[in-house]
XYZ file of C-alpha atoms in Angstrom:
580
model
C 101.365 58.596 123.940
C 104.184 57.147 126.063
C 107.293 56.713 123.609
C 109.556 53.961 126.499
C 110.017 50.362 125.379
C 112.141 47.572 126.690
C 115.172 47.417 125.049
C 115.284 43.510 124.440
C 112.269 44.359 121.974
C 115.248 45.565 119.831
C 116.862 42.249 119.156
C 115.914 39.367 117.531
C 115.720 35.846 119.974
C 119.266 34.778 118.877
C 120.225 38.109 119.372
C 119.056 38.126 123.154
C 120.207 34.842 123.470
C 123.545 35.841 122.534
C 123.303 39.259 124.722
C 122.240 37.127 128.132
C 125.202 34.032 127.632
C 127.540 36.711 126.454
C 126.515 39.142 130.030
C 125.627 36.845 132.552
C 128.361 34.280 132.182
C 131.078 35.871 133.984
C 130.018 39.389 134.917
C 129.957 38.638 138.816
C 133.506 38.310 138.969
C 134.878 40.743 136.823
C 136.300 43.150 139.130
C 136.278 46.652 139.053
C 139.518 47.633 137.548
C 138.885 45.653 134.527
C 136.115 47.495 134.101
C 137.338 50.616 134.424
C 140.171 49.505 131.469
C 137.491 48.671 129.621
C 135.679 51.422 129.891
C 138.595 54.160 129.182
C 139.696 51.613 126.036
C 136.126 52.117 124.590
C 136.313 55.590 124.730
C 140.112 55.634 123.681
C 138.619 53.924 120.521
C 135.496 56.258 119.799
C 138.255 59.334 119.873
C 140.507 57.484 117.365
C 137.650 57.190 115.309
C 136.948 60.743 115.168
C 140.353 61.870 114.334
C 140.988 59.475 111.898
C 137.464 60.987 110.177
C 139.207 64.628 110.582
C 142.651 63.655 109.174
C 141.012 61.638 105.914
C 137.772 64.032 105.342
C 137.676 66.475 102.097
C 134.973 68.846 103.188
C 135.406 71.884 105.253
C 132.392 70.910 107.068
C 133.927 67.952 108.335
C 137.971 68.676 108.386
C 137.669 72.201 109.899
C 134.595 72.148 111.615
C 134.004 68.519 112.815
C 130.524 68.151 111.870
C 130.437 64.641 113.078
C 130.268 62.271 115.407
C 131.370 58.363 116.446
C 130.297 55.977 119.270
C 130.187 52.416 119.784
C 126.808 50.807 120.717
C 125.212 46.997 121.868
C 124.229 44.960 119.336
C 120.984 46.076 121.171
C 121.156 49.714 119.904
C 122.481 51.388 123.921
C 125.268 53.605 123.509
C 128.070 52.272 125.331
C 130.706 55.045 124.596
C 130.546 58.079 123.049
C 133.626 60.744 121.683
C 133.010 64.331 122.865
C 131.794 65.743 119.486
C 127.911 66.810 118.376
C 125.222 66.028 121.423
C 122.699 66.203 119.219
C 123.895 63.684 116.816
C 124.867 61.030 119.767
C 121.368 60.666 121.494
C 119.557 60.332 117.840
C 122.177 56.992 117.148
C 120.616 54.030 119.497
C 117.448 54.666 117.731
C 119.450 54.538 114.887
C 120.994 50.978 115.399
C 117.449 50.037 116.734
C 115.981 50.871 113.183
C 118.849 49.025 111.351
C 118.190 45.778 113.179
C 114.885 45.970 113.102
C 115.489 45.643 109.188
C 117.871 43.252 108.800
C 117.164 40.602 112.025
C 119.780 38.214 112.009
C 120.823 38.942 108.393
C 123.962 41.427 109.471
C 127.349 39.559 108.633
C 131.270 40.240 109.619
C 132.171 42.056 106.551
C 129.052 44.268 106.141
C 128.885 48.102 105.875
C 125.433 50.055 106.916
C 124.103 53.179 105.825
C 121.117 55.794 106.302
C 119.993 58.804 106.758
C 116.254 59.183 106.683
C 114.612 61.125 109.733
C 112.188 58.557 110.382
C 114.192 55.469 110.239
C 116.365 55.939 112.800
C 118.149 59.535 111.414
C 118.414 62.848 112.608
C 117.886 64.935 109.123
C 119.165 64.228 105.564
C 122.335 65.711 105.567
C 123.340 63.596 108.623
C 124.263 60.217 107.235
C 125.261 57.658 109.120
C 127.475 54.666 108.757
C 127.679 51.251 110.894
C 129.674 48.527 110.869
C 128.735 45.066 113.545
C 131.653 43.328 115.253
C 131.531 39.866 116.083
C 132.799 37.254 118.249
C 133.137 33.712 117.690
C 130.510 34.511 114.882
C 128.162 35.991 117.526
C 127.386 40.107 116.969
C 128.218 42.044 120.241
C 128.366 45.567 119.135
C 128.112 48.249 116.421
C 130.984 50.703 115.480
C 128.991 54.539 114.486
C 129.658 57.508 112.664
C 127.167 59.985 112.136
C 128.833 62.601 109.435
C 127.047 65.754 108.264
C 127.613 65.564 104.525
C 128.143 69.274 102.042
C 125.482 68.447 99.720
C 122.779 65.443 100.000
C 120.983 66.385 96.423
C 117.485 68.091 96.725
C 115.768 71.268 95.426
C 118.927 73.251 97.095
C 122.553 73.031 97.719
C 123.736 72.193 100.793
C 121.010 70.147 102.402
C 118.979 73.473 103.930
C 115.522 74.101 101.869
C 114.231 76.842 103.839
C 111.037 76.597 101.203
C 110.887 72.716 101.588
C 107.154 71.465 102.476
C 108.045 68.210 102.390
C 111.106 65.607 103.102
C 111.676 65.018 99.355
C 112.138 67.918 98.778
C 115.482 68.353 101.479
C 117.767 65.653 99.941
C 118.247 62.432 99.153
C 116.578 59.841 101.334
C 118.321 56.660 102.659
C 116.509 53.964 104.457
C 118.866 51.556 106.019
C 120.917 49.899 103.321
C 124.142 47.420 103.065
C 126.829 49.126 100.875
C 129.375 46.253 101.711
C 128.079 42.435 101.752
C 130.393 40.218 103.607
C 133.497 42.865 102.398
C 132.397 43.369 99.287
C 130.837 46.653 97.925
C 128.084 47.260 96.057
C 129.354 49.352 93.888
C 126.084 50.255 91.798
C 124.717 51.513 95.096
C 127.506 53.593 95.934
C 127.404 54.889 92.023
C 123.652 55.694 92.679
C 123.666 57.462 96.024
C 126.793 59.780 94.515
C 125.229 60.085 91.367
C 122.267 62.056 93.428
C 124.521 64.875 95.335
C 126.066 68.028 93.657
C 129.860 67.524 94.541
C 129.669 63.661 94.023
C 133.926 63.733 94.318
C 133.918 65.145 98.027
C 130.873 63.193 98.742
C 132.726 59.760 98.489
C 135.742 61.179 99.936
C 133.980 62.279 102.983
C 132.010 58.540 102.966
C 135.165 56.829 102.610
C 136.929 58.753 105.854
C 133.374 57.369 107.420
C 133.712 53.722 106.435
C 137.473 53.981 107.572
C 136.425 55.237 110.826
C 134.480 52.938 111.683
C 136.395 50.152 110.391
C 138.958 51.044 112.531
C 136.645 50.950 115.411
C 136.205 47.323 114.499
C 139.799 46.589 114.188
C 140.460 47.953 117.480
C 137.615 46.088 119.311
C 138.973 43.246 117.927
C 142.619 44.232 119.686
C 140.445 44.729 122.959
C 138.504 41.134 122.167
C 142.323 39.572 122.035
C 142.872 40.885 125.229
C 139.805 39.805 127.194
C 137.234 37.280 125.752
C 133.412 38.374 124.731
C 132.217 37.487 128.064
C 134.391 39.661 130.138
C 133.493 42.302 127.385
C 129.947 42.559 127.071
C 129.785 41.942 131.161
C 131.700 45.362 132.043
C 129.465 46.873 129.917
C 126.556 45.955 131.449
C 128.589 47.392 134.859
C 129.323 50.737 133.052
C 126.144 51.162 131.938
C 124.723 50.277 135.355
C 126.941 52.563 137.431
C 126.042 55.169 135.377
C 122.705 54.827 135.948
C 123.197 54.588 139.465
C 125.402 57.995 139.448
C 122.709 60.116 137.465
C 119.800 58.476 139.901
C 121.729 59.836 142.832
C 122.102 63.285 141.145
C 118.340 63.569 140.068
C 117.909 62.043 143.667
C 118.770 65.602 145.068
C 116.599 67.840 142.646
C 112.936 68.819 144.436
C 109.891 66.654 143.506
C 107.471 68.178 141.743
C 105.557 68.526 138.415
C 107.052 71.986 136.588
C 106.294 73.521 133.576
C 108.464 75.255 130.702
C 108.795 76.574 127.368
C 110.575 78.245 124.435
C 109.841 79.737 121.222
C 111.123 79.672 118.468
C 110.899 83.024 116.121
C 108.737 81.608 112.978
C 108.567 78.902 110.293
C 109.521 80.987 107.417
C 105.823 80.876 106.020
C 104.682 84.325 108.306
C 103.740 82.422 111.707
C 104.997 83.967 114.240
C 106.389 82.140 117.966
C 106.128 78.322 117.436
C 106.174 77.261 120.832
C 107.636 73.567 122.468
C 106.148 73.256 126.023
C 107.172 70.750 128.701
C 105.822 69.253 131.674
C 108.893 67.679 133.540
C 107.617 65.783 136.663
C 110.553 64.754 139.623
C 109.399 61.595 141.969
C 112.480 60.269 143.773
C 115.133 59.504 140.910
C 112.644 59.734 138.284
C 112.056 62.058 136.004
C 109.099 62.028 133.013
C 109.388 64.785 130.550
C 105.695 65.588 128.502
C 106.358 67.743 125.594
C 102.623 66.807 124.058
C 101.490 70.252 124.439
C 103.942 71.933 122.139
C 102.725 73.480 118.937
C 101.263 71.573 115.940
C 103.912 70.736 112.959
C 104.325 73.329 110.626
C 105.201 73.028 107.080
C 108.442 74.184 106.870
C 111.768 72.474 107.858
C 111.814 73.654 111.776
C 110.003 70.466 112.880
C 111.298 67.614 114.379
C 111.856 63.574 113.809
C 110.976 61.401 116.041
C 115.283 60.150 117.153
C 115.744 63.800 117.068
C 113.600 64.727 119.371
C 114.821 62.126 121.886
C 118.316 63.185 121.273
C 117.221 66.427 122.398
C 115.748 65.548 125.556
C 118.941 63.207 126.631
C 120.591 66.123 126.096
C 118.674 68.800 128.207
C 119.207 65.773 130.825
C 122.643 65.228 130.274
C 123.896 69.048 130.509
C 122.532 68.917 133.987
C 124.047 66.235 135.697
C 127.713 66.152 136.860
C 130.318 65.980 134.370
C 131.873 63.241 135.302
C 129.045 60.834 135.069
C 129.640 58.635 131.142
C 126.955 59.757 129.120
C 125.788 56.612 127.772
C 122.585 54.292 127.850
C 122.339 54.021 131.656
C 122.457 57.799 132.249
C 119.467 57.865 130.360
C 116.898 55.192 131.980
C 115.512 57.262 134.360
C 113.871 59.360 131.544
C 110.766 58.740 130.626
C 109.171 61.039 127.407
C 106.209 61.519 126.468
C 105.101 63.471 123.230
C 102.290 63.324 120.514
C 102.985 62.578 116.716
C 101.859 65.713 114.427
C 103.782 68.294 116.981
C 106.693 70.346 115.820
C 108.960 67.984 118.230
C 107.205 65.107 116.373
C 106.707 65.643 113.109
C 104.919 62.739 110.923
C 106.123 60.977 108.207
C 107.231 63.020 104.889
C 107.543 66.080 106.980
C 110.301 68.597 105.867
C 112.561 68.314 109.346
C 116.030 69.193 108.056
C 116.805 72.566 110.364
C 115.478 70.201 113.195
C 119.198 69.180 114.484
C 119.245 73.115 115.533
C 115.776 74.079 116.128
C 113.367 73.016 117.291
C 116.168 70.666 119.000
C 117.544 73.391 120.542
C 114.747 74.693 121.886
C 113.419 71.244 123.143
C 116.338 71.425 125.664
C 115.797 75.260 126.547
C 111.918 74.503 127.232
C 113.202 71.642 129.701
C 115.932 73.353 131.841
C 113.407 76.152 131.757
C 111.034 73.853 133.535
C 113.368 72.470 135.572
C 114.804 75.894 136.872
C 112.814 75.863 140.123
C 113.804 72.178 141.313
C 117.522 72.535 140.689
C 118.201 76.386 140.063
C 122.159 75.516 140.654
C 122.418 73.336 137.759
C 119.985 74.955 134.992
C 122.034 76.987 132.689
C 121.113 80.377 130.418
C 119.998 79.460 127.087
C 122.973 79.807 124.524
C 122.528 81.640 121.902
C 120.899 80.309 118.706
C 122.100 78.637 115.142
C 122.022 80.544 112.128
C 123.925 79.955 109.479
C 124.389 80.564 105.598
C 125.147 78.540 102.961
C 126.565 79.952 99.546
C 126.718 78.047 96.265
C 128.779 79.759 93.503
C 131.848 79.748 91.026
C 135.701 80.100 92.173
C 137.104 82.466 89.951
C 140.532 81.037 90.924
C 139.693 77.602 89.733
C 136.641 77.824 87.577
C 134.869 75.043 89.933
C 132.010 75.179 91.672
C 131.918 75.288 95.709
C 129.589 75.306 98.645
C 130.879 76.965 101.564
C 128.392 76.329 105.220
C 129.068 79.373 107.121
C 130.396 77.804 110.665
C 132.487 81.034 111.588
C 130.587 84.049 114.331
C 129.854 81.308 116.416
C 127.150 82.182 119.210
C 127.856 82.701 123.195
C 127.179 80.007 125.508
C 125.091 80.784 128.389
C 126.052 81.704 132.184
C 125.646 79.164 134.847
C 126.360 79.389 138.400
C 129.012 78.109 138.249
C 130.250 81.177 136.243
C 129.899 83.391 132.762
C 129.150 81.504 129.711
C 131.770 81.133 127.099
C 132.792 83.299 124.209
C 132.337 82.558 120.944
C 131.148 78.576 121.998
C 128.650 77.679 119.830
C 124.901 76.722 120.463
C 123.696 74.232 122.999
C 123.024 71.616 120.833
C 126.650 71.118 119.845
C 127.947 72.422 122.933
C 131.480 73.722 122.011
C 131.290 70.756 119.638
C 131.206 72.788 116.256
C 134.153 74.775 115.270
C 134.658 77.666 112.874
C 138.161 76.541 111.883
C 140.994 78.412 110.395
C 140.222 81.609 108.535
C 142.985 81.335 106.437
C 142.723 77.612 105.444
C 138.911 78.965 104.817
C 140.336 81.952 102.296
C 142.693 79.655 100.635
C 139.654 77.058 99.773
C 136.881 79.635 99.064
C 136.810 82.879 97.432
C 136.406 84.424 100.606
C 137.995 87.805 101.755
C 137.599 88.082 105.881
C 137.751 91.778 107.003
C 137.095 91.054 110.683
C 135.838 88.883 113.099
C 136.092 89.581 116.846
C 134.142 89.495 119.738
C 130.945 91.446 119.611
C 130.324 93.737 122.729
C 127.908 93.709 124.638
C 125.608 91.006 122.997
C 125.775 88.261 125.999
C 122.785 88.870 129.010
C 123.673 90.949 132.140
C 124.601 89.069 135.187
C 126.022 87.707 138.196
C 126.971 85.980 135.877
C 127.392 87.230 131.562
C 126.686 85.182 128.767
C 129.128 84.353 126.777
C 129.341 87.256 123.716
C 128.966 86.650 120.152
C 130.525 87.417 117.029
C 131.127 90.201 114.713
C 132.531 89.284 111.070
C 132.551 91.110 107.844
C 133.476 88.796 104.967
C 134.182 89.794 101.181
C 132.564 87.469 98.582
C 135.491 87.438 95.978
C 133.573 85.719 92.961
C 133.324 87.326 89.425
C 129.554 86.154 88.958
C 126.736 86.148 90.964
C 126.152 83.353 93.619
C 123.065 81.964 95.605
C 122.856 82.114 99.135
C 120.185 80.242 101.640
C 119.584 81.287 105.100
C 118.519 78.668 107.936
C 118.220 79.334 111.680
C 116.640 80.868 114.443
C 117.426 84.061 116.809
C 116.763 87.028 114.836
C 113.433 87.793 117.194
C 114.240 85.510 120.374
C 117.390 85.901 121.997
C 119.264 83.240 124.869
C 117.135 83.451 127.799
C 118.875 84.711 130.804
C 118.061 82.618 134.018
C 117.482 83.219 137.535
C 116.725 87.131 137.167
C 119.688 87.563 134.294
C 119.169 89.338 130.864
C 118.766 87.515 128.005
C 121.576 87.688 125.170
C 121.688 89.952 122.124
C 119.587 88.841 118.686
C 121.614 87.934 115.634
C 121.126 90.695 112.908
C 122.426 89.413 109.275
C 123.201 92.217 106.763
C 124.212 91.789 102.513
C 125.446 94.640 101.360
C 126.036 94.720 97.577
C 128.665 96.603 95.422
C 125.770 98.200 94.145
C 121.973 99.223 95.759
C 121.230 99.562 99.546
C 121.901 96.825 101.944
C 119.790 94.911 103.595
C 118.936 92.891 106.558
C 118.948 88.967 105.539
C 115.779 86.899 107.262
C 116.563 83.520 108.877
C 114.882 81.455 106.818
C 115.713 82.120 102.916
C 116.090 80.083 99.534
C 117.827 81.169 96.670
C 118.875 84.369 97.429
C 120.944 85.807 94.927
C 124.246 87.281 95.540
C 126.012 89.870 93.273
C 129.776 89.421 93.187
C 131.896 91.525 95.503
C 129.338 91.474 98.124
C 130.008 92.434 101.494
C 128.362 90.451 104.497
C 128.205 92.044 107.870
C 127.363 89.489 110.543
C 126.325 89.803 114.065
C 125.625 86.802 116.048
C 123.914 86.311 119.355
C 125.286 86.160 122.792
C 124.495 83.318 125.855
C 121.946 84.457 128.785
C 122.985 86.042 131.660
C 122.671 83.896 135.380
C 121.521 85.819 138.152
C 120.900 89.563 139.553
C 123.190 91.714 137.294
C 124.102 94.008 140.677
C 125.612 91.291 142.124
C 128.478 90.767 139.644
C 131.531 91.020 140.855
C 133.277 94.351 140.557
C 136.740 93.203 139.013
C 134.840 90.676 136.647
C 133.035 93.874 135.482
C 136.366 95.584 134.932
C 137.965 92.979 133.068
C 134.878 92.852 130.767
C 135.254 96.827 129.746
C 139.137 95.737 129.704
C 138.606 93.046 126.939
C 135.658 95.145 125.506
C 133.049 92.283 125.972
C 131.044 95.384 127.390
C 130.881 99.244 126.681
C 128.694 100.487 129.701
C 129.807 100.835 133.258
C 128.490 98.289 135.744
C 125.170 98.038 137.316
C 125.103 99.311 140.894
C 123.729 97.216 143.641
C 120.318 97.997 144.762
């Protein structure tokens, strides 16, 4: 089943109307320097939103490790600028936007406020919530402001959002379908009471909301500064040239890749129910500047919370696109038209409705984008990357003795390596590929002073990224002290306890993560990746080792002062391969 559609089947007929006077009327003689204001002022905009959601969130998911992201899209639903913050989240939103007008029509109003969240309206998984707000010009909507946040709690059988036992969406969190919370600038307060009402923290749930309406209200204020400046016309018409030029850019990139149908894959280590290597498989065919990625032979959906929504998937696949093509080139809606996907509903990368899908942001996402540079390895081996290593993460629920409160701290510290490239080694501690560097563990101390957490160590962890011309970045090592007086609960999500990064082009793959809870009293033991309501005696110790990035190319061929400095920095313990 082919999953492309016209765009204009997004809007309503005044809302095309509106789109064609508002891009056609002037757009041959805006010249290219106003676009090219334009375009950096959109962008300036989409990175004030984001730190204006860092300075004003309360969560530590948000404030220290910038769990979200903001963009600015048509009233259409194509992103038209994006800030550098969570891939996956950005290439889930046009669907997003699509979903919301295909509710509301021409019912959307200055003055309004959107919400949702649901996987198969337009979201990426519950957690993820997202808020819009439309901007308008001479009463005519032009564009949407977007912030896609990854909320603490969202309610559901579990804290924070992760059901590793989940066998279906209601049981993951609290579903949102796309809803107004402000009419005209006026809240609806008894919605606002409800959807708080249904989380555990309900205080740091509408602080966190708040920072999101305020971030993307000021997106809409400073449009409006931009609108001052030049009229709707000139607006919406160097968009349609940025978008266009991009398009042309990543054509003439894919241009230079080798026609040809290839194949790929990945696997992911289990669904948490005792089955074993759930693969994704793609079929990526190259014609010209084309490029038509087939992922209908991956794996059945499973019943556990690995599987993936419909938005998500396509995020994922903009994204194996995107991390291919030169930097330079804006990642918006035009980079992305010379994709076409193709994928079959009741597969792990498309999941149907009522599905449990909420690990799917990581895996199978992840993994989605590793099966596609995989197949793509042989028609441009320069630009495909080593898989990075893999998302696993813990989330405890439990009393601070300190305070007598309850927290939930999301584990975001022992972040993965990246993977090698030839363009050289993959970075240290960077995170996994579906957040790209965008994730961050934050400040250990601001994380001790919130939590009652004691950190012992956390360093580098030798020799867990793959052999080389080029290493994978390494992982982590941390040992962490859980300083409550009674027990706590702990949950487990993630992958890369059995599969490793994938090295590329003949280089080894990176180290698996290995979890370990060792109790004040009883043996210690290794923690599985996908666990519910584990409980955790207070005073326990937990030893963490994360994963490192693939290696690129023959590990002989590494250079011989590279090596050195690896042993000097102890991202290695064993002398250096000789050259055959």
């Amino acid at each position: 089943m082919t999953l492309r559609f016209d765009t204009s089947e997004r809007l309503s007929p005044a809302q095309q109307d509106t789109m064609a006077t508002s891009m056609n009327s002037k757009n041959a003689t805006i010249d290219p320097i106003t676009v090219s204001v334009i375009q950096h002022r959109l962008v300036g905009i989409v990175e004030e939103m984001g730190e204006a959601m860092l300075r004003t969130s309360y969560s530590q998911i948000l404030n220290s490790s910038r769990d979200f992201s903001t963009a600015i899209c048509g009233a259409d639903g194509a992103l038209v600028a994006q800030a550098e913050h969570i891939p996956v989240h950005i290439g889930a939103l046009p669907w997003a936007v699509h979903v919301l007008c295909e509710r509301f029509g021409d019912d959307v109003h200055d003055g309004d406020v959107f919400l949702l969240n649901d996987p198969y309206r337009g979201g990426s998984h519950l957690p993820d919530l997202t808020a819009f707000v439309p901007v308008f010009a001479d009463g005519k909507l032009l564009l949407w402001t977007v912030n896609r946040t990854h909320h603490s709690d969202i309610g559901g059988a579990t804290h924070g959002g992760y059901n590793p036992a989940a066998t279906e969406i209601w049981q993951e969190g609290l579903r949102v379908p796309p809803v107004r919370l402000y009419e005209k600038g006026t809240l609806r307060q008894d919605l606002l009471d409800l959807l708080a009402l249904n989380v555990r923290h309900g205080r740091d749930f509408l602080g966190d909301l708040s920072a999101q309406i305020g971030s993307v209200k000021l997106g809409e204020r400073r449009l409006g500064d931009v609108l001052g400046e030049f009229d709707a016309a000139i607006l919406m018409g160097a968009t349609k040239r940025m978008l266009d030029a991009a398009e042309q850019q990543a054509r003439a990139v894919i241009s230079t890749w080798k026609d040809g149908t290839f194949q790929g894959e990945a696997v992911m280590d289990d669904d948490g129910r005792g089955n074993d290597d759930i693969t994704i498989r793609a079929t990526v065919t190259k014609t010209g500047s084309d490029i038509k990625v087939d992922l209908s032979r991956s794996d059945p959906q499973v019943e556990s919370f690995i599987n993936s929504s419909y938005a998500n998937m396509r995020s994922a696949v903009a994204m194996a696109i995107a991390f291919l093509l030169d930097p330079e080139i804006p990642k918006n809606d035009g980079t992305m038209r010379p994709i076409e996907i193709v994928a079959q509903e009741g597969t792990v990368v498309w999941a149907r409705p009522g599905a449990p899908v909420c690990m799917s942001t990581s895996h199978c996402s992840q993994d989605i984008v590793e099966a596609i540079v995989d197949a793509l390895e042989d028609a441009c081996p320069e630009r495909t990357m080593a898989g990075w290593g893999k998302r696993l993460r813990i989330a405890i629920k439990g009393e601070d003795p300190r305070t007598g409160r309850e927290f939930i701290w999301h584990m975001f510290h022992a972040r993965p390596g990246a993977g090698a490239s030839s363009g050289g080694d993959g970075w240290h501690g960077a995170g996994e590929w579906h957040t790209a560097g965008g994730l961050k563990f934050g400040s250990i101390e601001v994380a001790e002073v919130r939590f009652p957490l004691l950190f012992k160590s956390h360093e580098f962890r030798a020799n867990s990224g793959g052999e080389g011309m080029f290493r994978g970045g390494t992982g982590s090592k941390l040992t962490f002290v859980l300083e409550t007086d009674k027990p706590a609960v702990a949950n487990t999500a993630g992958e890369g306890t059995r599969h490793g990064a994938i090295g590329r082009n003949g280089g080894g793959d990176g180290a698996c993560h290995r979890y370990r809870l060792r109790p004040p009293k009883g043996r210690p033991r290794d923690l599985a990746s996908k666990v519910e309501g584990m409980p955790v005696p207070a005073r326990s110790v937990f030893e963490i080792l994360s994963g490192g990035g693939g290696g690129w190319g023959d590990p002989s061929a590494r250079d011989v002062d590279a090596h050195r400095d690896d042993l000097q920095n102890g991202f290695v313990t064993a002398p250096a391969q000789k050259k055959k």
